[in-house]
Amino acid sequence: MRLADTRPPFAGLANLSEAALAALPTPCYLLDEARLRRNGEILLGVQQRTGCKILLAQKAFSNYDLYPVLAPYLAGTEASGLYESRLGREELPEKENHVFCAAYRADQFEELLQYADHIVFNSPHQLAKFGPAAKAAGKSVGLRVNPEYSTQEGHEIYDPCAPGSRLGTTRAQWDAAAAQYPDLPDLLDGLHFHTLCEQDSDALAATLPALEAKFGDLLPRMKWLNFGGGHHITRPDYDLATLEKCITGTQEKYGVQVYLEPGEAWALNAGYLVTTVLDTLQNGETHLAILDMSAACHTPDVIEMPYRPPLLDAGEPGEKPCTFRLGGPTCLAGDVVGEYSFAAPLTEGDRLIFGDMAIYSTCKNNTFNGMPLPDIWVLHENGTTQPLARFGYHDFKYRLGSPR
Ligand SMILES: *Cc1c(COP(=O)(O)O)cnc(C)c1O
């Protein structure tokens, strides 16, 4: 039954026996070591062919038990702030440690200097405020710039180039600041931009000329240029040749070290969420199934992004004979994963497996409604499974008050 679904999110399940699947508690996230390694090999190939360095953006995937699997392939970690930077330093102490935050706090900056070696600022004011201390501590200092070139439509929450964006310094903001603080350019070792989301390399190729038009005059003085994340490099149809031309062309033209910091690409199609049908019901024409997982709690991007996650052996609504709307046990009317069709009607006790659940799921889950956090398991390359983290009542309670 499982092998009937050959879509990329499920390819790794060929490694999982029926017995090992049946032994998993539900709901549970199952992280796929073999697929992580395969993604790592693709990303290492890009680094070897171009000389670029690729970092893991931990906000997408920070299941540190599996960092040793990715370690041979990554140059370092990228953090969104103090805690992720500390996690990278603790778990991958030998690797580069980069951080970008839209605004650093004065009361945390000293501690951040213990973990990070590359510190990227969002505004000229933050650069002027913290840059000298970072330089004095021997750090490599960068500024996130906004090339004001949008390559995505519809997803405004993922577009840092949208009008009025708070992310990245525009050329006008830079010129105004450089007039006010003439020493500012001397603080900079590198520039950073992050403008893509789940995109192919054509979007990067279109962005680079826009970046050069705005900031090309600064690039010859830089040691590095960070192309940010959002590069869907490990997707099967991704255009690697165009990516590699963008990297080598930029490195040759400006003499910079290019960095990439994808999150998704490291863990794409490398995890599953296994869930059980608790009840089925019918309201008018609509067939419904209540699962033991919640979209709002366990896959919040389904609602926030929004998107419809791939489901093993299921089709689009109406594609197969029986269409069901799948939702969670919470009180939220909108706690719906989506509509899927099946060869036979769902019944209580059926197990369902959502794909591509290693990215942005374990990092973003929550215990709204007192929902338990799903346990996290690993599917090893030899087909065995093992629990990495188990959660219970106290993980719900102690986010809300003091342990007693
Ligand atoms: C989110 C983010 C990334 C990673 O993005 P992916 O879409 O997961 O590849 C990298 N850098 C920055 C600054 C980000 O905000």
Coordinates of C-alpha atoms and ligand atoms in Angstrom, one line a residue:
M1 CA 0.0 0.0 0.0
R2 CA 2.7 2.5 1.0
L3 CA 4.8 1.8 -2.1
A4 CA 1.8 2.9 -4.3
D5 CA 2.7 6.5 -3.6
T6 CA 6.0 7.4 -5.3
R7 CA 5.8 11.2 -4.8
P8 CA 9.0 12.7 -3.4
P9 CA 7.6 13.4 0.1
F10 CA 7.1 9.7 0.5
A11 CA 10.1 8.2 -1.2
G12 CA 11.9 7.6 2.1
L13 CA 9.1 5.4 3.4
A14 CA 10.3 2.5 1.3
N15 CA 12.8 2.1 4.2
L16 CA 10.0 1.7 6.9
S17 CA 8.5 -1.7 7.6
E18 CA 4.8 -2.2 8.3
A19 CA 5.7 -3.4 11.7
A20 CA 7.9 -0.4 12.6
L21 CA 5.1 1.9 11.3
A22 CA 2.5 0.1 13.5
A23 CA 4.7 0.4 16.5
L24 CA 4.9 4.2 16.4
P25 CA 2.8 6.2 18.9
T26 CA 0.5 8.8 17.3
P27 CA 0.6 11.6 16.7
C28 CA 4.3 11.5 16.1
Y29 CA 6.8 13.2 13.9
L30 CA 9.2 10.8 12.2
L31 CA 12.4 12.3 10.9
D32 CA 14.1 10.5 8.0
E33 CA 17.9 10.2 8.3
A34 CA 18.5 8.8 4.8
R35 CA 16.6 11.8 3.2
L36 CA 18.5 14.3 5.4
R37 CA 21.7 12.8 4.2
R38 CA 20.6 12.8 0.6
N39 CA 19.8 16.6 0.9
G40 CA 23.2 17.1 2.5
E41 CA 24.9 15.4 -0.4
I42 CA 23.2 17.7 -2.9
L43 CA 24.1 20.8 -0.9
L44 CA 27.7 19.6 -0.4
G45 CA 28.0 19.1 -4.2
V46 CA 27.0 22.8 -4.8
Q47 CA 29.7 23.9 -2.3
Q48 CA 32.4 21.7 -3.8
R49 CA 31.6 22.8 -7.4
T50 CA 31.4 26.5 -6.6
G51 CA 33.4 27.2 -3.4
C52 CA 30.4 28.7 -1.7
K53 CA 29.5 27.9 1.9
I54 CA 26.0 26.7 2.9
L55 CA 24.6 27.2 6.4
L56 CA 21.7 25.6 8.0
A57 CA 19.0 28.1 8.9
Q58 CA 17.9 26.6 12.2
K59 CA 14.5 28.2 12.4
A60 CA 13.3 25.7 9.8
F61 CA 14.9 22.6 11.3
S62 CA 16.5 22.5 14.7
N63 CA 16.2 18.9 15.7
Y64 CA 19.7 18.9 17.0
D65 CA 19.8 15.1 17.6
L66 CA 20.2 14.9 13.8
Y67 CA 22.8 17.7 13.4
P68 CA 25.5 15.0 13.3
V69 CA 23.9 13.6 10.2
L70 CA 24.1 17.0 8.5
A71 CA 27.4 18.0 9.9
P72 CA 29.6 16.6 7.2
Y73 CA 27.7 18.7 4.6
L74 CA 27.2 22.1 6.2
A75 CA 29.6 25.0 6.7
G76 CA 27.8 26.3 9.8
T77 CA 24.5 27.4 11.3
E78 CA 22.4 30.5 10.8
A79 CA 20.4 31.8 13.8
S80 CA 17.5 34.2 14.2
G81 CA 18.7 35.4 17.6
L82 CA 20.4 34.4 20.8
Y83 CA 18.9 31.0 21.5
E84 CA 19.4 29.6 18.0
S85 CA 22.9 31.0 18.0
R86 CA 23.6 29.2 21.3
L87 CA 22.1 26.0 20.0
G88 CA 24.3 26.1 17.0
R89 CA 27.4 26.8 19.2
E90 CA 26.5 24.0 21.7
E91 CA 25.6 21.4 19.1
L92 CA 28.0 22.2 16.2
P93 CA 30.8 23.9 18.1
E94 CA 33.4 23.5 15.3
K95 CA 31.2 25.2 12.6
E96 CA 30.7 28.8 11.6
N97 CA 27.9 30.5 13.6
H98 CA 26.0 33.3 11.8
V99 CA 23.2 35.3 13.2
F100 CA 20.7 37.8 11.8
C101 CA 18.1 39.5 13.9
A102 CA 15.8 42.4 13.0
A103 CA 16.9 44.1 16.3
Y104 CA 19.4 42.9 18.9
R105 CA 18.9 43.7 22.6
A106 CA 21.6 45.5 24.5
D107 CA 21.1 43.2 27.5
Q108 CA 21.9 40.1 25.4
F109 CA 24.5 41.3 23.0
E110 CA 27.5 40.4 25.2
E111 CA 26.2 36.8 25.5
L112 CA 25.6 36.6 21.8
L113 CA 29.3 37.5 21.2
Q114 CA 30.2 34.2 23.0
Y115 CA 28.4 32.2 20.3
A116 CA 28.3 34.0 17.0
D117 CA 31.2 34.7 14.7
H118 CA 29.2 36.4 11.9
I119 CA 26.7 39.1 13.0
V120 CA 24.3 40.6 10.5
F121 CA 22.5 43.8 11.4
N122 CA 19.1 44.9 10.0
S123 CA 19.5 48.7 10.1
P124 CA 22.3 51.3 10.0
H125 CA 21.3 52.3 13.5
Q126 CA 21.8 48.8 14.9
L127 CA 25.1 48.6 13.0
A128 CA 26.3 51.9 14.5
K129 CA 25.1 50.8 18.0
F130 CA 26.5 47.3 18.2
G131 CA 29.0 47.1 15.2
P132 CA 32.0 48.5 17.0
A133 CA 31.6 46.1 20.0
A134 CA 31.2 43.2 17.5
K135 CA 34.4 44.3 15.6
A136 CA 36.3 44.7 18.8
A137 CA 35.4 41.1 19.7
G138 CA 36.8 39.9 16.4
K139 CA 33.5 39.2 14.7
S140 CA 32.7 39.5 11.0
V141 CA 30.1 42.1 10.6
G142 CA 27.4 42.4 8.0
L143 CA 24.3 44.4 7.0
R144 CA 21.1 42.9 5.6
V145 CA 20.1 44.9 2.6
N146 CA 16.8 45.1 0.8
P147 CA 17.1 45.1 -3.0
E148 CA 13.5 46.1 -3.3
Y149 CA 12.9 43.4 -5.9
S150 CA 9.9 41.1 -5.2
T151 CA 9.9 37.8 -6.9
Q152 CA 6.8 36.2 -5.4
E153 CA 3.2 37.0 -5.7
G154 CA 0.4 36.3 -3.2
H155 CA 2.6 35.4 -0.2
E156 CA 3.0 38.8 1.3
I157 CA 3.9 37.5 4.7
Y158 CA 7.0 35.9 3.1
D159 CA 8.0 38.9 1.0
P160 CA 10.6 41.1 2.7
C161 CA 10.7 43.3 -0.4
A162 CA 7.1 44.4 -0.1
P163 CA 6.5 48.1 0.3
G164 CA 7.0 49.2 3.9
S165 CA 9.0 46.1 4.8
R166 CA 10.9 46.3 8.1
L167 CA 13.5 43.7 6.9
G168 CA 16.7 44.9 5.3
T169 CA 18.2 48.3 4.6
T170 CA 17.1 50.0 1.4
R171 CA 19.6 52.1 -0.6
A172 CA 17.8 55.3 0.5
Q173 CA 18.1 54.3 4.2
W174 CA 21.8 53.5 3.7
D175 CA 22.6 56.8 2.0
A176 CA 20.9 58.8 4.7
A177 CA 22.7 56.9 7.4
A178 CA 26.1 57.0 5.7
A179 CA 25.8 60.8 5.4
Q180 CA 25.1 60.9 9.2
Y181 CA 27.8 58.4 10.3
P182 CA 30.7 58.6 7.8
D183 CA 32.5 55.7 9.5
L184 CA 29.7 53.2 9.0
P185 CA 31.0 51.6 5.8
D186 CA 34.3 50.8 7.5
L187 CA 32.5 48.5 9.9
L188 CA 31.2 46.2 7.2
D189 CA 32.8 42.9 6.2
G190 CA 29.8 41.6 4.3
L191 CA 26.3 42.1 2.9
H192 CA 23.3 39.9 3.3
F193 CA 20.0 39.7 1.5
H194 CA 17.1 37.3 2.0
T195 CA 14.2 37.8 -0.4
L196 CA 13.2 34.3 -1.6
C197 CA 10.8 31.6 -0.3
E198 CA 10.6 28.1 -1.8
Q199 CA 11.9 29.4 -5.1
D200 CA 13.9 28.1 -8.0
S201 CA 17.2 29.7 -9.1
D202 CA 15.5 31.8 -11.8
A203 CA 14.3 34.0 -9.0
L204 CA 17.8 34.4 -7.7
A205 CA 19.2 35.1 -11.2
A206 CA 16.6 37.9 -11.5
T207 CA 17.4 39.3 -8.0
L208 CA 21.2 39.6 -8.4
P209 CA 21.0 42.4 -11.1
A210 CA 18.6 44.3 -8.8
L211 CA 21.0 43.9 -5.9
E212 CA 23.9 45.1 -8.0
A213 CA 21.9 48.1 -9.2
K214 CA 21.3 49.1 -5.6
F215 CA 24.4 48.0 -3.8
G216 CA 27.0 47.0 -6.4
D217 CA 29.3 49.9 -5.5
L218 CA 29.8 48.5 -2.0
L219 CA 30.5 44.9 -3.1
P220 CA 34.1 45.2 -4.1
R221 CA 35.0 46.2 -0.6
M222 CA 33.2 43.2 1.0
K223 CA 34.6 39.9 2.0
W224 CA 31.4 38.0 1.7
L225 CA 27.9 38.2 0.3
N226 CA 25.1 36.1 1.9
F227 CA 22.3 35.1 -0.6
G228 CA 19.9 34.2 2.3
G229 CA 17.5 31.3 2.3
G230 CA 14.4 30.3 0.3
H231 CA 16.5 28.4 -2.3
H232 CA 14.6 25.1 -2.8
I233 CA 17.8 23.4 -3.9
T234 CA 17.0 19.9 -3.0
R235 CA 13.6 19.9 -4.8
P236 CA 13.8 17.3 -7.6
D237 CA 13.3 19.8 -10.5
Y238 CA 15.4 22.6 -9.1
D239 CA 17.8 24.2 -11.6
L240 CA 21.2 23.7 -10.0
A241 CA 23.2 25.0 -13.0
T242 CA 21.7 28.4 -12.8
L243 CA 22.3 28.6 -9.1
E244 CA 25.9 27.6 -9.5
K245 CA 26.4 30.2 -12.3
C246 CA 25.0 32.9 -10.0
I247 CA 27.4 31.9 -7.2
T248 CA 30.6 31.6 -9.3
G249 CA 29.7 34.7 -11.4
T250 CA 29.3 36.8 -8.2
Q251 CA 32.4 35.4 -6.5
E252 CA 34.6 36.1 -9.6
K253 CA 33.1 39.6 -10.3
Y254 CA 33.4 40.9 -6.7
G255 CA 36.0 38.7 -5.0
V256 CA 33.5 37.8 -2.3
Q257 CA 32.9 34.5 -0.5
V258 CA 29.2 33.6 -1.2
Y259 CA 27.1 32.1 1.6
L260 CA 23.7 30.5 1.3
E261 CA 21.6 29.8 4.3
P262 CA 18.6 27.7 3.3
G263 CA 16.5 26.1 6.0
E264 CA 13.9 24.0 4.0
A265 CA 16.4 22.7 1.5
W266 CA 18.3 20.8 4.3
A267 CA 15.2 18.9 5.5
L268 CA 12.9 19.0 2.5
N269 CA 10.8 15.8 2.2
A270 CA 12.7 14.3 5.2
G271 CA 10.0 13.9 7.7
Y272 CA 6.5 12.7 8.3
L273 CA 3.6 13.2 10.7
V274 CA 1.9 10.0 11.6
T275 CA -1.7 10.3 12.9
T276 CA -4.7 8.2 13.7
V277 CA -8.3 8.7 12.7
L278 CA -10.3 9.1 16.0
D279 CA -13.8 9.5 14.5
T280 CA -15.6 9.9 11.2
L281 CA -18.8 11.8 10.7
Q282 CA -20.9 13.3 7.9
N283 CA -22.5 16.8 7.8
G284 CA -24.8 17.1 4.8
E285 CA -22.7 16.1 1.8
T286 CA -19.4 16.6 3.7
H287 CA -17.6 13.5 5.0
L288 CA -15.3 14.4 7.9
A289 CA -12.6 12.7 9.9
I290 CA -11.2 13.9 13.2
L291 CA -7.5 13.0 13.6
D292 CA -5.4 12.9 16.7
M293 CA -3.2 15.7 15.3
S294 CA -4.2 19.3 15.0
A295 CA -3.3 21.6 12.1
A296 CA -3.4 24.6 14.5
C297 CA -1.0 23.0 17.0
H298 CA 1.2 20.5 15.1
T299 CA 1.4 21.9 11.5
P300 CA 0.7 25.6 12.1
D301 CA 2.0 26.6 8.6
V302 CA -1.0 24.7 7.1
I303 CA -3.1 27.5 8.5
E304 CA -0.6 30.4 8.6
M305 CA 1.0 30.0 5.2
P306 CA -1.5 28.5 4.2
Y307 CA -0.8 25.2 2.3
R308 CA -2.1 21.7 1.9
P309 CA 0.4 19.1 3.0
P310 CA 0.9 16.0 1.0
L311 CA -0.8 12.9 2.4
L312 CA 0.3 9.3 1.6
D313 CA -2.0 7.4 -0.8
A314 CA -4.5 10.3 -1.0
G315 CA -5.6 12.3 -3.9
E316 CA -7.1 15.8 -4.6
P317 CA -10.8 16.1 -3.6
G318 CA -12.9 14.1 -6.0
E319 CA -9.9 12.3 -7.6
K320 CA -10.5 9.0 -5.7
P321 CA -13.9 7.7 -4.8
C322 CA -14.2 8.9 -1.2
T323 CA -13.4 12.5 -0.3
F324 CA -13.0 13.5 3.4
R325 CA -12.3 16.8 5.2
L326 CA -9.6 16.1 7.8
G327 CA -9.4 18.1 11.0
G328 CA -8.1 18.2 14.5
P329 CA -9.7 17.5 17.9
T330 CA -9.4 21.2 19.0
C331 CA -12.2 23.7 19.5
L332 CA -11.0 25.9 16.6
A333 CA -13.5 25.7 13.7
G334 CA -10.7 26.3 11.3
D335 CA -8.5 23.5 12.6
V336 CA -8.7 21.8 9.2
V337 CA -5.8 20.2 7.3
G338 CA -7.7 20.0 4.1
E339 CA -9.8 17.8 1.8
Y340 CA -8.3 14.6 0.5
S341 CA -9.8 11.6 -1.4
F342 CA -9.2 8.0 -0.7
A343 CA -9.8 4.6 -2.4
A344 CA -12.1 3.5 0.5
P345 CA -13.9 5.4 3.2
L346 CA -11.8 6.3 6.3
T347 CA -12.7 4.5 9.5
E348 CA -11.8 4.9 13.1
G349 CA -8.2 3.6 13.8
D350 CA -6.8 4.2 10.3
R351 CA -3.3 5.6 10.2
L352 CA -2.5 8.5 7.9
I353 CA 0.9 9.8 7.1
F354 CA 1.5 13.4 6.1
G355 CA 4.7 14.1 4.1
D356 CA 7.3 16.9 4.2
M357 CA 6.9 17.4 7.9
A358 CA 10.6 17.9 9.0
I359 CA 10.5 21.6 8.1
Y360 CA 8.8 24.3 10.2
S361 CA 6.6 21.8 12.0
T362 CA 8.5 20.7 15.1
C363 CA 9.9 24.2 15.5
K364 CA 6.6 25.9 15.4
N365 CA 4.2 23.6 17.2
N366 CA 2.3 24.6 20.4
T367 CA 0.0 23.2 23.0
F368 CA -3.1 25.3 22.4
N369 CA -6.2 23.6 23.7
G370 CA -4.0 21.5 25.9
M371 CA -3.0 19.4 22.9
P372 CA -0.1 17.1 23.6
L373 CA 3.1 17.7 21.6
P374 CA 3.7 14.8 19.2
D375 CA 6.8 12.7 20.1
I376 CA 9.7 13.0 17.7
W377 CA 11.2 9.8 16.3
V378 CA 13.9 9.1 13.8
L379 CA 13.8 6.6 10.9
H380 CA 17.4 5.5 10.7
E381 CA 19.1 4.6 7.4
N382 CA 18.9 0.9 8.3
G383 CA 15.1 1.1 8.6
T384 CA 15.0 1.0 12.4
T385 CA 13.1 3.6 14.4
Q386 CA 14.0 5.3 17.7
P387 CA 12.4 7.9 19.9
L388 CA 14.4 11.2 20.1
A389 CA 12.0 13.2 22.3
R390 CA 8.8 12.4 24.2
F391 CA 6.5 15.0 25.6
G392 CA 3.7 14.9 28.1
Y393 CA 1.5 16.9 30.4
H394 CA 4.3 18.8 32.0
D395 CA 5.4 20.2 28.6
F396 CA 2.0 21.8 28.4
K397 CA 1.7 22.9 32.0
Y398 CA 5.1 24.5 32.6
R399 CA 4.9 26.8 29.6
L400 CA 2.1 28.5 31.6
G401 CA 3.4 28.7 35.1
S402 CA 5.9 27.6 37.6
P403 CA 6.8 24.0 38.2
R404 CA 5.2 22.5 41.3
Ligands
LIG1 C1 13.8 32.1 6.9 C2 15.1 32.5 6.7 C3 16.0 31.6 6.1 C4 15.7 30.2 5.7 O1 14.6 30.2 4.7 P1 14.1 28.9 4.0 O2 12.9 29.3 3.3 O3 13.8 27.9 5.1 O4 15.2 28.4 3.2 C5 17.3 32.1 5.9 N1 17.7 33.4 6.3 C6 16.9 34.2 6.8 C7 17.3 35.6 7.2 C8 15.6 33.9 7.0 O5 14.7 34.7 7.6

